Amino acid sequence: MTYEWSFGDLTCYKEYEGQVDVVSGIPWTLTATDGAYSASDFSTVVVSYSAGDPFIAFADLTKANIEGWVEEALDVDAIKLGLDAKVTEQQNPTTENLPTPW
């Protein structure tokens, strides 16, 4: 199983605690892929900044920075287990949709 993070547009305060473009919300998607099968989960992580905390200017942010913040805020192992179960269900379905019998 391979996993890949993707991120949408970041929500930022224009000015906050003496800094500009301070990230406050990170929309994320984590996709698990196994061959032709894949499943995704998504949400938004809320992050906060306090004056004096380490700060990275918006223009200097990297995907690795954002990924680190998201992974710190989430139970990534639990999310991956859920995605694994969804992929396994696709590979070996335990349910099916049937038309009504009338």
PDB file of N, CA, C and O in Angstrom, residues 19-70:
ATOM      1  N   GLN A  19       2.820  38.906  12.620  1.00  0.00           N
ATOM      2  CA  GLN A  19       3.263  38.226  11.404  1.00  0.00           C
ATOM      3  C   GLN A  19       2.201  38.397  10.322  1.00  0.00           C
ATOM      4  O   GLN A  19       1.048  38.719  10.620  1.00  0.00           O
ATOM      5  N   VAL A  20       2.569  38.174   9.072  1.00  0.00           N
ATOM      6  CA  VAL A  20       1.616  38.247   7.969  1.00  0.00           C
ATOM      7  C   VAL A  20       1.456  36.871   7.343  1.00  0.00           C
ATOM      8  O   VAL A  20       2.360  36.035   7.385  1.00  0.00           O
ATOM      9  N   ASP A  21       0.259  36.645   6.775  1.00  0.00           N
ATOM     10  CA  ASP A  21      -0.070  35.374   6.109  1.00  0.00           C
ATOM     11  C   ASP A  21       0.212  34.180   7.014  1.00  0.00           C
ATOM     12  O   ASP A  21       0.965  33.264   6.674  1.00  0.00           O
ATOM     13  N   VAL A  22      -0.427  34.189   8.170  1.00  0.00           N
ATOM     14  CA  VAL A  22      -0.241  33.144   9.175  1.00  0.00           C
ATOM     15  C   VAL A  22      -1.252  32.029   8.926  1.00  0.00           C
ATOM     16  O   VAL A  22      -2.465  32.250   8.960  1.00  0.00           O
ATOM     17  N   VAL A  23      -0.754  30.836   8.678  1.00  0.00           N
ATOM     18  CA  VAL A  23      -1.617  29.688   8.375  1.00  0.00           C
ATOM     19  C   VAL A  23      -2.469  29.349   9.584  1.00  0.00           C
ATOM     20  O   VAL A  23      -1.983  29.242  10.709  1.00  0.00           O
ATOM     21  N   SER A  24      -3.775  29.151   9.330  1.00  0.00           N
ATOM     22  CA  SER A  24      -4.686  28.750  10.406  1.00  0.00           C
ATOM     23  C   SER A  24      -5.487  27.496  10.053  1.00  0.00           C
ATOM     24  O   SER A  24      -6.018  26.840  10.935  1.00  0.00           O
ATOM     25  N   GLY A  25      -5.574  27.158   8.775  1.00  0.00           N
ATOM     26  CA  GLY A  25      -6.329  25.970   8.365  1.00  0.00           C
ATOM     27  C   GLY A  25      -5.666  25.279   7.185  1.00  0.00           C
ATOM     28  O   GLY A  25      -5.235  25.941   6.232  1.00  0.00           O
ATOM     29  N   ILE A  26      -5.571  23.956   7.283  1.00  0.00           N
ATOM     30  CA  ILE A  26      -4.925  23.166   6.240  1.00  0.00           C
ATOM     31  C   ILE A  26      -5.880  22.073   5.765  1.00  0.00           C
ATOM     32  O   ILE A  26      -6.097  21.088   6.472  1.00  0.00           O
ATOM     33  N   PRO A  27      -6.464  22.226   4.580  1.00  0.00           N
ATOM     34  CA  PRO A  27      -7.300  21.152   4.029  1.00  0.00           C
ATOM     35  C   PRO A  27      -6.387  20.054   3.467  1.00  0.00           C
ATOM     36  O   PRO A  27      -5.468  20.328   2.697  1.00  0.00           O
ATOM     37  N   TRP A  28      -6.645  18.813   3.898  1.00  0.00           N
ATOM     38  CA  TRP A  28      -5.768  17.715   3.501  1.00  0.00           C
ATOM     39  C   TRP A  28      -6.568  16.554   2.921  1.00  0.00           C
ATOM     40  O   TRP A  28      -7.740  16.381   3.214  1.00  0.00           O
ATOM     41  N   THR A  29      -5.888  15.769   2.108  1.00  0.00           N
ATOM     42  CA  THR A  29      -6.406  14.499   1.604  1.00  0.00           C
ATOM     43  C   THR A  29      -5.269  13.497   1.701  1.00  0.00           C
ATOM     44  O   THR A  29      -4.137  13.797   1.321  1.00  0.00           O
ATOM     45  N   LEU A  30      -5.574  12.310   2.228  1.00  0.00           N
ATOM     46  CA  LEU A  30      -4.607  11.222   2.240  1.00  0.00           C
ATOM     47  C   LEU A  30      -5.195  10.101   1.391  1.00  0.00           C
ATOM     48  O   LEU A  30      -6.317   9.655   1.645  1.00  0.00           O
ATOM     49  N   THR A  31      -4.448   9.673   0.381  1.00  0.00           N
ATOM     50  CA  THR A  31      -4.902   8.626  -0.533  1.00  0.00           C
ATOM     51  C   THR A  31      -4.013   7.404  -0.379  1.00  0.00           C
ATOM     52  O   THR A  31      -2.788   7.507  -0.374  1.00  0.00           O
ATOM     53  N   ALA A  32      -4.667   6.243  -0.237  1.00  0.00           N
ATOM     54  CA  ALA A  32      -3.976   4.952  -0.189  1.00  0.00           C
ATOM     55  C   ALA A  32      -4.214   4.263  -1.522  1.00  0.00           C
ATOM     56  O   ALA A  32      -5.338   4.251  -2.023  1.00  0.00           O
ATOM     57  N   THR A  33      -3.153   3.686  -2.091  1.00  0.00           N
ATOM     58  CA  THR A  33      -3.261   3.017  -3.384  1.00  0.00           C
ATOM     59  C   THR A  33      -2.588   1.654  -3.305  1.00  0.00           C
ATOM     60  O   THR A  33      -1.484   1.518  -2.765  1.00  0.00           O
ATOM     61  N   ASP A  34      -3.281   0.669  -3.870  1.00  0.00           N
ATOM     62  CA  ASP A  34      -2.731  -0.681  -4.002  1.00  0.00           C
ATOM     63  C   ASP A  34      -3.114  -1.179  -5.391  1.00  0.00           C
ATOM     64  O   ASP A  34      -4.256  -1.599  -5.606  1.00  0.00           O
ATOM     65  N   GLY A  35      -2.210  -1.046  -6.336  1.00  0.00           N
ATOM     66  CA  GLY A  35      -2.501  -1.425  -7.715  1.00  0.00           C
ATOM     67  C   GLY A  35      -3.590  -0.532  -8.287  1.00  0.00           C
ATOM     68  O   GLY A  35      -3.484   0.685  -8.256  1.00  0.00           O
ATOM     69  N   ALA A  36      -4.668  -1.155  -8.764  1.00  0.00           N
ATOM     70  CA  ALA A  36      -5.774  -0.411  -9.374  1.00  0.00           C
ATOM     71  C   ALA A  36      -6.775   0.107  -8.344  1.00  0.00           C
ATOM     72  O   ALA A  36      -7.742   0.778  -8.700  1.00  0.00           O
ATOM     73  N   TYR A  37      -6.573  -0.192  -7.088  1.00  0.00           N
ATOM     74  CA  TYR A  37      -7.521   0.171  -6.038  1.00  0.00           C
ATOM     75  C   TYR A  37      -6.999   1.334  -5.212  1.00  0.00           C
ATOM     76  O   TYR A  37      -5.809   1.395  -4.890  1.00  0.00           O
ATOM     77  N   SER A  38      -7.904   2.251  -4.858  1.00  0.00           N
ATOM     78  CA  SER A  38      -7.495   3.375  -4.018  1.00  0.00           C
ATOM     79  C   SER A  38      -8.667   3.865  -3.182  1.00  0.00           C
ATOM     80  O   SER A  38      -9.837   3.640  -3.514  1.00  0.00           O
ATOM     81  N   ALA A  39      -8.328   4.526  -2.092  1.00  0.00           N
ATOM     82  CA  ALA A  39      -9.311   5.133  -1.203  1.00  0.00           C
ATOM     83  C   ALA A  39      -8.687   6.388  -0.617  1.00  0.00           C
ATOM     84  O   ALA A  39      -7.467   6.458  -0.453  1.00  0.00           O
ATOM     85  N   SER A  40      -9.525   7.372  -0.315  1.00  0.00           N
ATOM     86  CA  SER A  40      -9.040   8.632   0.234  1.00  0.00           C
ATOM     87  C   SER A  40      -9.848   9.042   1.451  1.00  0.00           C
ATOM     88  O   SER A  40     -11.019   8.678   1.590  1.00  0.00           O
ATOM     89  N   ASP A  41      -9.218   9.810   2.301  1.00  0.00           N
ATOM     90  CA  ASP A  41      -9.882  10.443   3.431  1.00  0.00           C
ATOM     91  C   ASP A  41      -9.442  11.901   3.407  1.00  0.00           C
ATOM     92  O   ASP A  41      -8.350  12.221   2.937  1.00  0.00           O
ATOM     93  N   PHE A  42     -10.295  12.782   3.909  1.00  0.00           N
ATOM     94  CA  PHE A  42      -9.956  14.206   3.862  1.00  0.00           C
ATOM     95  C   PHE A  42     -10.638  14.948   4.992  1.00  0.00           C
ATOM     96  O   PHE A  42     -11.637  14.492   5.547  1.00  0.00           O
ATOM     97  N   SER A  43     -10.071  16.082   5.336  1.00  0.00           N
ATOM     98  CA  SER A  43     -10.641  16.972   6.335  1.00  0.00           C
ATOM     99  C   SER A  43      -9.801  18.246   6.336  1.00  0.00           C
ATOM    100  O   SER A  43      -9.059  18.502   5.391  1.00  0.00           O
ATOM    101  N   THR A  44      -9.909  19.011   7.398  1.00  0.00           N
ATOM    102  CA  THR A  44      -9.107  20.218   7.574  1.00  0.00           C
ATOM    103  C   THR A  44      -8.516  20.205   8.974  1.00  0.00           C
ATOM    104  O   THR A  44      -9.218  19.903   9.942  1.00  0.00           O
ATOM    105  N   VAL A  45      -7.252  20.523   9.065  1.00  0.00           N
ATOM    106  CA  VAL A  45      -6.580  20.662  10.356  1.00  0.00           C
ATOM    107  C   VAL A  45      -6.493  22.146  10.678  1.00  0.00           C
ATOM    108  O   VAL A  45      -6.115  22.952   9.821  1.00  0.00           O
ATOM    109  N   VAL A  46      -6.858  22.489  11.900  1.00  0.00           N
ATOM    110  CA  VAL A  46      -6.735  23.861  12.376  1.00  0.00           C
ATOM    111  C   VAL A  46      -5.412  23.966  13.133  1.00  0.00           C
ATOM    112  O   VAL A  46      -5.115  23.130  13.997  1.00  0.00           O
ATOM    113  N   VAL A  47      -4.610  24.950  12.770  1.00  0.00           N
ATOM    114  CA  VAL A  47      -3.328  25.174  13.446  1.00  0.00           C
ATOM    115  C   VAL A  47      -3.330  26.573  14.044  1.00  0.00           C
ATOM    116  O   VAL A  47      -4.089  27.439  13.624  1.00  0.00           O
ATOM    117  N   SER A  48      -2.478  26.761  15.047  1.00  0.00           N
ATOM    118  CA  SER A  48      -2.433  28.074  15.690  1.00  0.00           C
ATOM    119  C   SER A  48      -0.989  28.533  15.834  1.00  0.00           C
ATOM    120  O   SER A  48      -0.059  27.737  15.828  1.00  0.00           O
ATOM    121  N   TYR A  49      -0.856  29.819  15.944  1.00  0.00           N
ATOM    122  CA  TYR A  49       0.446  30.452  16.134  1.00  0.00           C
ATOM    123  C   TYR A  49       0.342  31.408  17.304  1.00  0.00           C
ATOM    124  O   TYR A  49      -0.645  32.125  17.452  1.00  0.00           O
ATOM    125  N   SER A  50       1.377  31.412  18.146  1.00  0.00           N
ATOM    126  CA  SER A  50       1.480  32.375  19.238  1.00  0.00           C
ATOM    127  C   SER A  50       2.777  33.155  19.069  1.00  0.00           C
ATOM    128  O   SER A  50       3.802  32.584  18.677  1.00  0.00           O
ATOM    129  N   ALA A  51       2.717  34.427  19.367  1.00  0.00           N
ATOM    130  CA  ALA A  51       3.923  35.266  19.258  1.00  0.00           C
ATOM    131  C   ALA A  51       5.066  34.607  20.008  1.00  0.00           C
ATOM    132  O   ALA A  51       4.893  34.097  21.113  1.00  0.00           O
ATOM    133  N   GLY A  52       6.213  34.565  19.368  1.00  0.00           N
ATOM    134  CA  GLY A  52       7.381  33.952  19.979  1.00  0.00           C
ATOM    135  C   GLY A  52       7.617  32.521  19.534  1.00  0.00           C
ATOM    136  O   GLY A  52       8.723  31.998  19.663  1.00  0.00           O
ATOM    137  N   ASP A  53       6.568  31.847  19.021  1.00  0.00           N
ATOM    138  CA  ASP A  53       6.747  30.501  18.467  1.00  0.00           C
ATOM    139  C   ASP A  53       7.604  30.603  17.208  1.00  0.00           C
ATOM    140  O   ASP A  53       7.625  31.642  16.551  1.00  0.00           O
ATOM    141  N   PRO A  54       8.286  29.511  16.857  1.00  0.00           N
ATOM    142  CA  PRO A  54       8.994  29.526  15.566  1.00  0.00           C
ATOM    143  C   PRO A  54       7.992  29.837  14.448  1.00  0.00           C
ATOM    144  O   PRO A  54       6.850  29.367  14.483  1.00  0.00           O
ATOM    145  N   PHE A  55       8.421  30.625  13.472  1.00  0.00           N
ATOM    146  CA  PHE A  55       7.524  31.032  12.397  1.00  0.00           C
ATOM    147  C   PHE A  55       8.225  30.867  11.059  1.00  0.00           C
ATOM    148  O   PHE A  55       9.388  31.229  10.909  1.00  0.00           O
ATOM    149  N   ILE A  56       7.502  30.299  10.100  1.00  0.00           N
ATOM    150  CA  ILE A  56       8.011  30.166   8.745  1.00  0.00           C
ATOM    151  C   ILE A  56       7.184  31.089   7.866  1.00  0.00           C
ATOM    152  O   ILE A  56       5.952  30.971   7.829  1.00  0.00           O
ATOM    153  N   ALA A  57       7.845  31.998   7.164  1.00  0.00           N
ATOM    154  CA  ALA A  57       7.132  32.908   6.272  1.00  0.00           C
ATOM    155  C   ALA A  57       6.380  32.104   5.220  1.00  0.00           C
ATOM    156  O   ALA A  57       6.860  31.059   4.757  1.00  0.00           O
ATOM    157  N   PHE A  58       5.206  32.584   4.854  1.00  0.00           N
ATOM    158  CA  PHE A  58       4.354  31.855   3.916  1.00  0.00           C
ATOM    159  C   PHE A  58       5.111  31.470   2.640  1.00  0.00           C
ATOM    160  O   PHE A  58       5.024  30.336   2.180  1.00  0.00           O
ATOM    161  N   ALA A  59       5.871  32.386   2.090  1.00  0.00           N
ATOM    162  CA  ALA A  59       6.599  32.129   0.838  1.00  0.00           C
ATOM    163  C   ALA A  59       7.655  31.035   0.999  1.00  0.00           C
ATOM    164  O   ALA A  59       8.086  30.433   0.013  1.00  0.00           O
ATOM    165  N   ASP A  60       8.053  30.763   2.240  1.00  0.00           N
ATOM    166  CA  ASP A  60       9.091  29.757   2.498  1.00  0.00           C
ATOM    167  C   ASP A  60       8.528  28.397   2.897  1.00  0.00           C
ATOM    168  O   ASP A  60       9.292  27.455   3.126  1.00  0.00           O
ATOM    169  N   LEU A  61       7.208  28.289   3.010  1.00  0.00           N
ATOM    170  CA  LEU A  61       6.602  27.008   3.385  1.00  0.00           C
ATOM    171  C   LEU A  61       6.844  25.966   2.304  1.00  0.00           C
ATOM    172  O   LEU A  61       6.848  26.269   1.108  1.00  0.00           O
ATOM    173  N   THR A  62       7.029  24.725   2.738  1.00  0.00           N
ATOM    174  CA  THR A  62       7.180  23.610   1.814  1.00  0.00           C
ATOM    175  C   THR A  62       6.096  22.581   2.096  1.00  0.00           C
ATOM    176  O   THR A  62       5.457  22.611   3.167  1.00  0.00           O
ATOM    177  N   LYS A  63       5.903  21.671   1.168  1.00  0.00           N
ATOM    178  CA  LYS A  63       4.951  20.584   1.387  1.00  0.00           C
ATOM    179  C   LYS A  63       5.354  19.798   2.629  1.00  0.00           C
ATOM    180  O   LYS A  63       4.500  19.379   3.406  1.00  0.00           O
ATOM    181  N   ALA A  64       6.648  19.619   2.829  1.00  0.00           N
ATOM    182  CA  ALA A  64       7.124  18.884   4.004  1.00  0.00           C
ATOM    183  C   ALA A  64       6.733  19.587   5.304  1.00  0.00           C
ATOM    184  O   ALA A  64       6.356  18.914   6.283  1.00  0.00           O
ATOM    185  N   ASN A  65       6.798  20.925   5.340  1.00  0.00           N
ATOM    186  CA  ASN A  65       6.358  21.663   6.533  1.00  0.00           C
ATOM    187  C   ASN A  65       4.896  21.381   6.832  1.00  0.00           C
ATOM    188  O   ASN A  65       4.530  21.037   7.963  1.00  0.00           O
ATOM    189  N   ILE A  66       4.072  21.530   5.797  1.00  0.00           N
ATOM    190  CA  ILE A  66       2.624  21.358   5.962  1.00  0.00           C
ATOM    191  C   ILE A  66       2.306  19.920   6.353  1.00  0.00           C
ATOM    192  O   ILE A  66       1.503  19.658   7.251  1.00  0.00           O
ATOM    193  N   GLU A  67       2.946  18.963   5.678  1.00  0.00           N
ATOM    194  CA  GLU A  67       2.725  17.550   5.992  1.00  0.00           C
ATOM    195  C   GLU A  67       3.087  17.264   7.451  1.00  0.00           C
ATOM    196  O   GLU A  67       2.361  16.563   8.149  1.00  0.00           O
ATOM    197  N   GLY A  68       4.172  17.823   7.917  1.00  0.00           N
ATOM    198  CA  GLY A  68       4.579  17.635   9.312  1.00  0.00           C
ATOM    199  C   GLY A  68       3.552  18.176  10.286  1.00  0.00           C
ATOM    200  O   GLY A  68       3.231  17.530  11.294  1.00  0.00           O
ATOM    201  N   TRP A  69       3.022  19.364  10.000  1.00  0.00           N
ATOM    202  CA  TRP A  69       2.004  19.950  10.885  1.00  0.00           C
ATOM    203  C   TRP A  69       0.748  19.080  10.915  1.00  0.00           C
ATOM    204  O   TRP A  69       0.163  18.852  11.972  1.00  0.00           O
ATOM    205  N   VAL A  70       0.345  18.591   9.751  1.00  0.00           N
ATOM    206  CA  VAL A  70      -0.868  17.768   9.670  1.00  0.00           C
ATOM    207  C   VAL A  70      -0.651  16.441  10.399  1.00  0.00           C
ATOM    208  O   VAL A  70      -1.497  16.000  11.182  1.00  0.00           O
TER     209      VAL A  70
END
